[in-house]
Short mmCIF file of N, CA and C in Angstrom, two decimals:
data_model
loop_
_atom_site.label_atom_id
_atom_site.label_comp_id
_atom_site.label_asym_id
_atom_site.label_seq_id
_atom_site.Cartn_x
_atom_site.Cartn_y
_atom_site.Cartn_z
N GLY A 1 0.83 -1.19 0.00
CA GLY A 1 0.00 0.00 0.00
C GLY A 1 0.86 1.23 0.00
N GLY A 2 0.24 2.35 -0.32
CA GLY A 2 0.98 3.59 -0.33
C GLY A 2 0.08 4.74 0.03
N ALA A 3 0.69 5.86 0.24
CA ALA A 3 -0.07 7.06 0.56
C ALA A 3 -0.29 7.83 -0.73
N SER A 4 -1.45 8.41 -0.87
CA SER A 4 -1.64 9.34 -1.96
C SER A 4 -1.84 10.73 -1.36
N VAL A 5 -2.79 10.86 -0.43
CA VAL A 5 -2.95 12.09 0.33
C VAL A 5 -2.88 11.71 1.79
N ILE A 6 -1.91 12.27 2.50
CA ILE A 6 -1.73 11.94 3.91
C ILE A 6 -2.84 12.57 4.74
N SER A 7 -3.03 13.88 4.59
CA SER A 7 -4.11 14.56 5.30
C SER A 7 -4.53 15.77 4.47
N GLY A 8 -5.75 16.23 4.67
CA GLY A 8 -6.24 17.37 3.91
C GLY A 8 -6.50 17.01 2.46
N ASN A 9 -6.24 17.96 1.57
CA ASN A 9 -6.54 17.75 0.14
C ASN A 9 -5.31 17.47 -0.71
N TYR A 10 -4.12 17.87 -0.25
CA TYR A 10 -2.92 17.76 -1.08
C TYR A 10 -1.75 17.19 -0.29
N THR A 11 -0.94 16.40 -0.96
CA THR A 11 0.31 15.86 -0.43
C THR A 11 1.33 15.92 -1.55
N VAL A 12 2.58 16.26 -1.24
CA VAL A 12 3.61 16.31 -2.27
C VAL A 12 4.36 14.97 -2.29
N LEU A 13 4.68 14.50 -3.48
CA LEU A 13 5.49 13.29 -3.66
C LEU A 13 6.86 13.71 -4.18
N LEU A 14 7.91 13.39 -3.42
CA LEU A 14 9.28 13.60 -3.88
C LEU A 14 9.81 12.24 -4.29
N GLN A 15 10.25 12.14 -5.54
CA GLN A 15 10.71 10.86 -6.06
C GLN A 15 12.10 11.04 -6.66
N ALA A 16 13.08 10.39 -6.04
CA ALA A 16 14.46 10.45 -6.52
C ALA A 16 14.87 9.07 -6.97
N GLY A 17 15.70 9.01 -7.99
CA GLY A 17 16.12 7.70 -8.46
C GLY A 17 16.94 7.80 -9.71
N PHE A 18 16.77 6.80 -10.56
CA PHE A 18 17.57 6.77 -11.77
C PHE A 18 16.67 6.58 -12.98
N SER A 19 17.21 6.93 -14.14
CA SER A 19 16.50 6.81 -15.40
C SER A 19 17.35 6.00 -16.36
N LEU A 20 16.72 5.14 -17.12
CA LEU A 20 17.44 4.34 -18.11
C LEU A 20 17.17 4.83 -19.52
N SER A 21 16.82 6.10 -19.67
CA SER A 21 16.56 6.63 -21.01
C SER A 21 17.83 6.57 -21.85
N SER A 22 18.19 7.56 -22.58
CA SER A 22 19.35 7.50 -23.47
C SER A 22 20.66 7.22 -22.73
N GLN A 23 20.75 7.63 -21.49
CA GLN A 23 21.91 7.31 -20.67
C GLN A 23 21.46 7.13 -19.23
N ILE A 24 22.23 6.40 -18.46
CA ILE A 24 21.87 6.16 -17.06
C ILE A 24 22.19 7.41 -16.27
N THR A 25 21.19 7.94 -15.58
CA THR A 25 21.40 9.12 -14.75
C THR A 25 20.76 8.89 -13.38
N GLU A 26 21.35 9.49 -12.38
CA GLU A 26 20.79 9.47 -11.04
C GLU A 26 20.46 10.90 -10.67
N ALA A 27 19.36 11.07 -9.94
CA ALA A 27 18.98 12.43 -9.57
C ALA A 27 18.35 12.47 -8.18
N ASP A 28 18.91 13.34 -7.32
CA ASP A 28 18.26 13.66 -6.07
C ASP A 28 17.17 14.68 -6.39
N VAL A 29 16.22 14.84 -5.50
CA VAL A 29 15.16 15.83 -5.71
C VAL A 29 14.98 16.62 -4.41
N THR A 30 14.77 17.95 -4.55
CA THR A 30 14.64 18.82 -3.38
C THR A 30 13.43 19.72 -3.52
N LEU A 31 12.70 19.85 -2.42
CA LEU A 31 11.61 20.82 -2.29
C LEU A 31 12.15 21.91 -1.37
N SER A 32 12.13 23.18 -1.82
CA SER A 32 12.73 24.27 -1.05
C SER A 32 11.79 25.45 -0.93
N GLN A 33 11.96 26.17 0.18
CA GLN A 33 11.30 27.46 0.34
C GLN A 33 12.13 28.30 1.29
N GLU A 34 12.30 29.56 0.93
CA GLU A 34 13.00 30.49 1.82
C GLU A 34 11.98 31.41 2.45
N SER A 35 12.08 31.57 3.75
CA SER A 35 11.14 32.45 4.44
C SER A 35 11.71 32.91 5.77
N LEU A 36 10.98 33.82 6.40
CA LEU A 36 11.34 34.29 7.73
C LEU A 36 10.82 33.28 8.75
N ILE A 37 11.72 32.78 9.58
CA ILE A 37 11.33 31.84 10.63
C ILE A 37 10.72 32.66 11.77
N PRO A 38 9.50 32.33 12.19
CA PRO A 38 8.88 33.11 13.27
C PRO A 38 9.75 33.14 14.53
N VAL A 39 9.76 34.28 15.22
CA VAL A 39 10.55 34.44 16.43
C VAL A 39 10.12 33.43 17.49
N SER A 40 8.85 33.07 17.53
CA SER A 40 8.34 32.15 18.55
C SER A 40 8.49 30.67 18.16
N ALA A 41 8.93 30.39 16.94
CA ALA A 41 9.02 29.00 16.47
C ALA A 41 10.16 28.26 17.17
N MET A 42 9.83 27.11 17.74
CA MET A 42 10.83 26.29 18.41
C MET A 42 11.12 25.01 17.63
N SER A 43 10.17 24.60 16.77
CA SER A 43 10.35 23.34 16.07
C SER A 43 9.71 23.39 14.70
N LEU A 44 10.10 22.43 13.89
CA LEU A 44 9.51 22.18 12.58
C LEU A 44 8.82 20.84 12.69
N SER A 45 7.60 20.75 12.20
CA SER A 45 6.94 19.44 12.17
C SER A 45 6.47 19.16 10.75
N PHE A 46 6.43 17.89 10.41
CA PHE A 46 5.92 17.49 9.10
C PHE A 46 5.46 16.04 9.16
N ARG A 47 4.58 15.70 8.25
CA ARG A 47 4.08 14.33 8.13
C ARG A 47 4.72 13.71 6.90
N ALA A 48 5.11 12.44 7.01
CA ALA A 48 5.77 11.77 5.88
C ALA A 48 5.36 10.32 5.81
N TYR A 49 5.42 9.79 4.58
CA TYR A 49 5.18 8.37 4.36
C TYR A 49 6.20 7.88 3.33
N SER A 50 6.80 6.74 3.60
CA SER A 50 7.68 6.08 2.65
C SER A 50 7.67 4.59 2.93
N TRP A 51 7.42 3.80 1.92
CA TRP A 51 7.40 2.35 2.13
C TRP A 51 8.81 1.79 2.27
N ARG A 52 9.84 2.56 1.93
CA ARG A 52 11.23 2.09 2.05
C ARG A 52 11.94 2.66 3.26
N GLY A 53 11.28 3.44 4.08
CA GLY A 53 11.94 4.06 5.23
C GLY A 53 12.38 5.48 4.92
N TYR A 54 13.06 6.09 5.87
CA TYR A 54 13.37 7.51 5.77
C TYR A 54 14.87 7.80 5.71
N ASP A 55 15.68 6.77 5.45
CA ASP A 55 17.13 6.97 5.37
C ASP A 55 17.54 7.89 4.23
N SER A 56 16.74 7.96 3.18
CA SER A 56 17.09 8.78 2.03
C SER A 56 16.62 10.23 2.16
N LEU A 57 15.91 10.56 3.25
CA LEU A 57 15.39 11.92 3.43
C LEU A 57 16.38 12.78 4.22
N ARG A 58 16.68 13.96 3.68
CA ARG A 58 17.50 14.95 4.37
C ARG A 58 16.67 16.21 4.52
N VAL A 59 16.68 16.79 5.71
CA VAL A 59 15.98 18.05 5.96
C VAL A 59 17.03 19.04 6.45
N SER A 60 17.07 20.20 5.81
CA SER A 60 18.05 21.21 6.22
C SER A 60 17.39 22.57 6.31
N LEU A 61 17.96 23.41 7.15
CA LEU A 61 17.48 24.78 7.33
C LEU A 61 18.70 25.68 7.34
N GLY A 62 18.69 26.66 6.47
CA GLY A 62 19.84 27.56 6.38
C GLY A 62 21.12 26.83 6.02
N GLY A 63 21.01 25.73 5.26
CA GLY A 63 22.18 24.96 4.85
C GLY A 63 22.68 23.97 5.89
N GLN A 64 22.06 23.91 7.06
CA GLN A 64 22.47 22.98 8.12
C GLN A 64 21.48 21.82 8.20
N ASN A 65 22.00 20.60 8.21
CA ASN A 65 21.13 19.43 8.33
C ASN A 65 20.44 19.43 9.69
N LEU A 66 19.15 19.13 9.69
CA LEU A 66 18.38 19.02 10.92
C LEU A 66 18.25 17.56 11.30
N GLU A 67 18.36 17.29 12.58
CA GLU A 67 18.11 15.95 13.08
C GLU A 67 16.62 15.87 13.39
N PHE A 68 15.88 15.13 12.56
CA PHE A 68 14.44 15.01 12.79
C PHE A 68 14.15 13.67 13.46
N VAL A 69 13.16 13.70 14.35
CA VAL A 69 12.82 12.52 15.15
C VAL A 69 11.34 12.20 14.96
N PRO A 70 10.99 10.91 15.00
CA PRO A 70 9.57 10.56 14.91
C PRO A 70 8.85 10.94 16.21
N LEU A 71 7.77 11.66 16.08
CA LEU A 71 6.98 12.07 17.24
C LEU A 71 5.77 11.17 17.44
N GLN A 72 5.21 10.70 16.32
CA GLN A 72 4.03 9.85 16.40
C GLN A 72 3.93 9.02 15.12
N THR A 73 3.65 7.73 15.27
CA THR A 73 3.45 6.85 14.12
C THR A 73 1.98 6.53 14.00
N LEU A 74 1.41 6.87 12.85
CA LEU A 74 0.00 6.64 12.58
C LEU A 74 -0.13 5.57 11.50
N THR A 75 -1.35 5.21 11.12
CA THR A 75 -1.53 4.10 10.18
C THR A 75 -0.93 4.36 8.80
N ASN A 76 -1.03 5.59 8.29
CA ASN A 76 -0.53 5.83 6.94
C ASN A 76 0.60 6.85 6.86
N HIS A 77 1.18 7.25 8.00
CA HIS A 77 2.30 8.19 7.97
C HIS A 77 2.91 8.33 9.36
N VAL A 78 4.03 9.05 9.39
CA VAL A 78 4.73 9.35 10.64
C VAL A 78 4.81 10.87 10.77
N ILE A 79 4.59 11.37 11.98
CA ILE A 79 4.78 12.80 12.23
C ILE A 79 6.19 12.96 12.80
N PHE A 80 6.99 13.79 12.13
CA PHE A 80 8.37 14.04 12.55
C PHE A 80 8.50 15.47 13.08
N GLY A 81 9.52 15.69 13.89
CA GLY A 81 9.81 17.02 14.40
C GLY A 81 11.31 17.26 14.45
N ALA A 82 11.68 18.53 14.38
CA ALA A 82 13.10 18.92 14.45
C ALA A 82 13.21 20.25 15.18
N ASP A 83 14.26 20.41 15.95
CA ASP A 83 14.52 21.64 16.68
C ASP A 83 15.04 22.70 15.72
N ILE A 84 14.44 23.88 15.74
CA ILE A 84 14.89 24.96 14.85
C ILE A 84 15.18 26.25 15.62
N GLN A 85 15.34 26.16 16.93
CA GLN A 85 15.52 27.36 17.76
C GLN A 85 16.67 28.27 17.32
N PRO A 86 17.80 27.72 16.81
CA PRO A 86 18.89 28.63 16.40
C PRO A 86 18.51 29.57 15.25
N TRP A 87 17.43 29.29 14.52
CA TRP A 87 17.03 30.10 13.37
C TRP A 87 15.86 31.04 13.67
N GLN A 88 15.44 31.13 14.92
CA GLN A 88 14.29 31.98 15.26
C GLN A 88 14.54 33.42 14.79
N GLY A 89 13.55 33.99 14.09
CA GLY A 89 13.62 35.38 13.65
C GLY A 89 14.55 35.63 12.48
N GLN A 90 15.07 34.61 11.82
CA GLN A 90 16.00 34.77 10.71
C GLN A 90 15.38 34.33 9.39
N MET A 91 15.89 34.87 8.30
CA MET A 91 15.53 34.38 6.96
C MET A 91 16.37 33.12 6.73
N ALA A 92 15.74 32.05 6.27
CA ALA A 92 16.48 30.81 6.01
C ALA A 92 15.74 29.99 4.97
N ARG A 93 16.49 29.19 4.23
CA ARG A 93 15.89 28.29 3.25
C ARG A 93 15.70 26.92 3.89
N LEU A 94 14.49 26.39 3.78
CA LEU A 94 14.15 25.06 4.26
C LEU A 94 14.16 24.11 3.06
N ASP A 95 14.95 23.03 3.16
CA ASP A 95 15.07 22.05 2.08
C ASP A 95 14.67 20.67 2.57
N PHE A 96 13.84 19.99 1.80
CA PHE A 96 13.55 18.57 1.97
C PHE A 96 14.14 17.89 0.74
N THR A 97 15.16 17.06 0.94
CA THR A 97 15.85 16.40 -0.17
C THR A 97 15.72 14.89 -0.03
N VAL A 98 15.38 14.24 -1.13
CA VAL A 98 15.36 12.78 -1.19
C VAL A 98 16.55 12.37 -2.05
N ILE A 99 17.42 11.54 -1.47
CA ILE A 99 18.64 11.08 -2.12
C ILE A 99 18.30 9.92 -3.05
N SER A 100 18.91 9.93 -4.23
CA SER A 100 18.61 8.89 -5.22
C SER A 100 19.20 7.54 -4.80
N THR A 101 18.55 6.50 -5.29
CA THR A 101 19.03 5.13 -5.08
C THR A 101 20.14 4.87 -6.09
N LYS A 102 21.19 4.24 -5.63
CA LYS A 102 22.24 3.86 -6.56
C LYS A 102 21.70 2.75 -7.46
N LEU A 103 22.14 2.72 -8.68
CA LEU A 103 21.58 1.86 -9.72
C LEU A 103 21.38 0.42 -9.31
N LEU A 104 22.34 -0.18 -8.61
CA LEU A 104 22.25 -1.61 -8.32
C LEU A 104 21.58 -1.92 -6.99
N THR A 105 21.15 -0.91 -6.24
CA THR A 105 20.60 -1.19 -4.92
C THR A 105 19.08 -1.17 -4.86
N GLY A 106 18.40 -0.85 -5.94
CA GLY A 106 16.95 -0.92 -5.88
C GLY A 106 16.26 0.18 -6.65
N PRO A 107 14.93 0.24 -6.50
CA PRO A 107 14.12 1.20 -7.26
C PRO A 107 14.22 2.61 -6.70
N ASN A 108 13.43 3.50 -7.27
CA ASN A 108 13.41 4.90 -6.83
C ASN A 108 13.02 5.03 -5.37
N ASN A 109 13.43 6.13 -4.76
CA ASN A 109 13.02 6.47 -3.40
C ASN A 109 11.84 7.42 -3.50
N ASP A 110 10.71 7.02 -2.93
CA ASP A 110 9.50 7.84 -2.93
C ASP A 110 9.20 8.26 -1.50
N ILE A 111 9.04 9.55 -1.27
CA ILE A 111 8.64 10.05 0.04
C ILE A 111 7.52 11.06 -0.15
N PHE A 112 6.42 10.82 0.55
CA PHE A 112 5.28 11.72 0.54
C PHE A 112 5.41 12.65 1.74
N LEU A 113 5.20 13.96 1.53
CA LEU A 113 5.29 14.96 2.59
C LEU A 113 3.99 15.75 2.68
N ASP A 114 3.65 16.14 3.90
CA ASP A 114 2.42 16.89 4.13
C ASP A 114 2.54 17.67 5.43
N ALA A 115 1.71 18.68 5.60
CA ALA A 115 1.57 19.44 6.84
C ALA A 115 2.91 19.93 7.39
N ILE A 116 3.71 20.55 6.54
CA ILE A 116 5.00 21.11 6.95
C ILE A 116 4.72 22.45 7.63
N GLN A 117 5.14 22.58 8.90
CA GLN A 117 4.84 23.81 9.62
C GLN A 117 5.82 24.07 10.75
N PHE A 118 5.96 25.35 11.10
CA PHE A 118 6.72 25.74 12.27
C PHE A 118 5.79 25.71 13.46
N SER A 119 6.33 25.38 14.63
CA SER A 119 5.52 25.24 15.83
C SER A 119 6.19 25.91 17.02
N VAL A 120 5.38 26.36 17.97
CA VAL A 120 5.92 26.93 19.21
C VAL A 120 6.23 25.84 20.22
N GLN A 121 5.92 24.58 19.90
CA GLN A 121 6.19 23.45 20.80
C GLN A 121 7.64 23.01 20.65
N PRO A 122 8.36 22.80 21.74
CA PRO A 122 9.75 22.29 21.64
C PRO A 122 9.74 20.80 21.29
N ILE A 123 10.83 20.35 20.73
CA ILE A 123 11.02 18.92 20.42
C ILE A 123 11.77 18.31 21.59
N PRO A 124 11.25 17.22 22.18
CA PRO A 124 11.99 16.57 23.27
C PRO A 124 13.32 16.03 22.75
N GLU A 125 14.34 16.11 23.59
CA GLU A 125 15.64 15.55 23.24
C GLU A 125 15.51 14.04 23.08
N PRO A 126 16.30 13.40 22.20
CA PRO A 126 16.23 11.94 22.04
C PRO A 126 16.40 11.19 23.37
N ALA A 127 17.21 11.72 24.27
CA ALA A 127 17.40 11.08 25.57
C ALA A 127 16.10 11.08 26.37
N THR A 128 15.27 12.11 26.18
CA THR A 128 13.98 12.17 26.86
C THR A 128 13.08 11.03 26.42
N PHE A 129 13.08 10.73 25.11
CA PHE A 129 12.29 9.60 24.61
C PHE A 129 12.72 8.31 25.29
N GLY A 130 14.04 8.12 25.44
CA GLY A 130 14.57 6.92 26.09
C GLY A 130 14.14 6.83 27.54
N LEU A 131 14.17 7.95 28.25
CA LEU A 131 13.75 7.95 29.65
C LEU A 131 12.26 7.63 29.78
N ILE A 132 11.46 8.14 28.89
CA ILE A 132 10.03 7.85 28.91
C ILE A 132 9.79 6.36 28.69
N ALA A 133 10.48 5.78 27.71
CA ALA A 133 10.33 4.34 27.43
C ALA A 133 10.81 3.51 28.61
N LEU A 134 11.94 3.89 29.21
CA LEU A 134 12.46 3.17 30.37
C LEU A 134 11.48 3.23 31.53
N GLY A 135 10.88 4.39 31.76
CA GLY A 135 9.89 4.54 32.81
C GLY A 135 8.67 3.67 32.58
N ALA A 136 8.22 3.59 31.33
CA ALA A 136 7.06 2.75 31.01
C ALA A 136 7.36 1.28 31.25
N VAL A 137 8.56 0.83 30.88
CA VAL A 137 8.96 -0.56 31.11
C VAL A 137 9.02 -0.85 32.61
N ALA A 138 9.63 0.05 33.38
CA ALA A 138 9.74 -0.14 34.83
C ALA A 138 8.36 -0.18 35.48
N LEU A 139 7.47 0.70 35.06
CA LEU A 139 6.12 0.73 35.61
C LEU A 139 5.38 -0.56 35.27
N GLY A 140 5.51 -1.02 34.02
CA GLY A 140 4.86 -2.27 33.61
C GLY A 140 5.41 -3.47 34.38
N GLY A 141 6.72 -3.51 34.59
CA GLY A 141 7.35 -4.62 35.34
C GLY A 141 6.87 -4.64 36.78
N GLY A 142 6.75 -3.47 37.39
CA GLY A 142 6.26 -3.37 38.76
C GLY A 142 4.82 -3.85 38.88
N MET A 143 4.01 -3.52 37.89
CA MET A 143 2.62 -3.95 37.91
C MET A 143 2.50 -5.46 37.74
N LEU A 144 3.35 -6.04 36.89
CA LEU A 144 3.35 -7.50 36.71
C LEU A 144 3.72 -8.22 37.99
N ARG A 145 4.78 -7.72 38.67
CA ARG A 145 5.19 -8.36 39.94
C ARG A 145 4.08 -8.28 40.97
N ARG A 146 3.42 -7.15 41.04
CA ARG A 146 2.36 -6.95 42.01
C ARG A 146 1.18 -7.90 41.71
N ASN A 147 0.85 -8.10 40.44
CA ASN A 147 -0.25 -8.99 40.06
C ASN A 147 0.06 -10.45 40.33
N ARG A 148 1.32 -10.83 40.32
CA ARG A 148 1.72 -12.24 40.54
C ARG A 148 1.66 -12.60 42.01
N THR A 149 1.75 -11.63 42.89
CA THR A 149 1.75 -11.92 44.34
C THR A 149 0.37 -11.91 44.93
#
């Protein structure tokens, strides 16, 4: 299965790969926009779907790669977030780039993007996600022990 429209009425498809026309060519593809980052913006959020995973997706702001993290996994897409606080109040170009597949490693890379927006919500540090998961495991283990006695 695949996504056609993630949410709302429109979703963009970025497709990078190779062509076997008159000569073999590989091409990355980038969606870009330059704008003023709101002073209150702490994060960037976007929805994405890819049946091959997200290793080929690069997100950059002002020429710097952003480390984006999954915030929520839904049935037909994942909501990702990235910290953008260093760019608050500045003009910067936002790029979503899909890296092409090398000829012998498989088909094109397809990534669907939707609901790209700046947010006043901060992105939890990756270590915070780990602590939350560890706490849930510890709580579950404690409840199991209590139920067995």
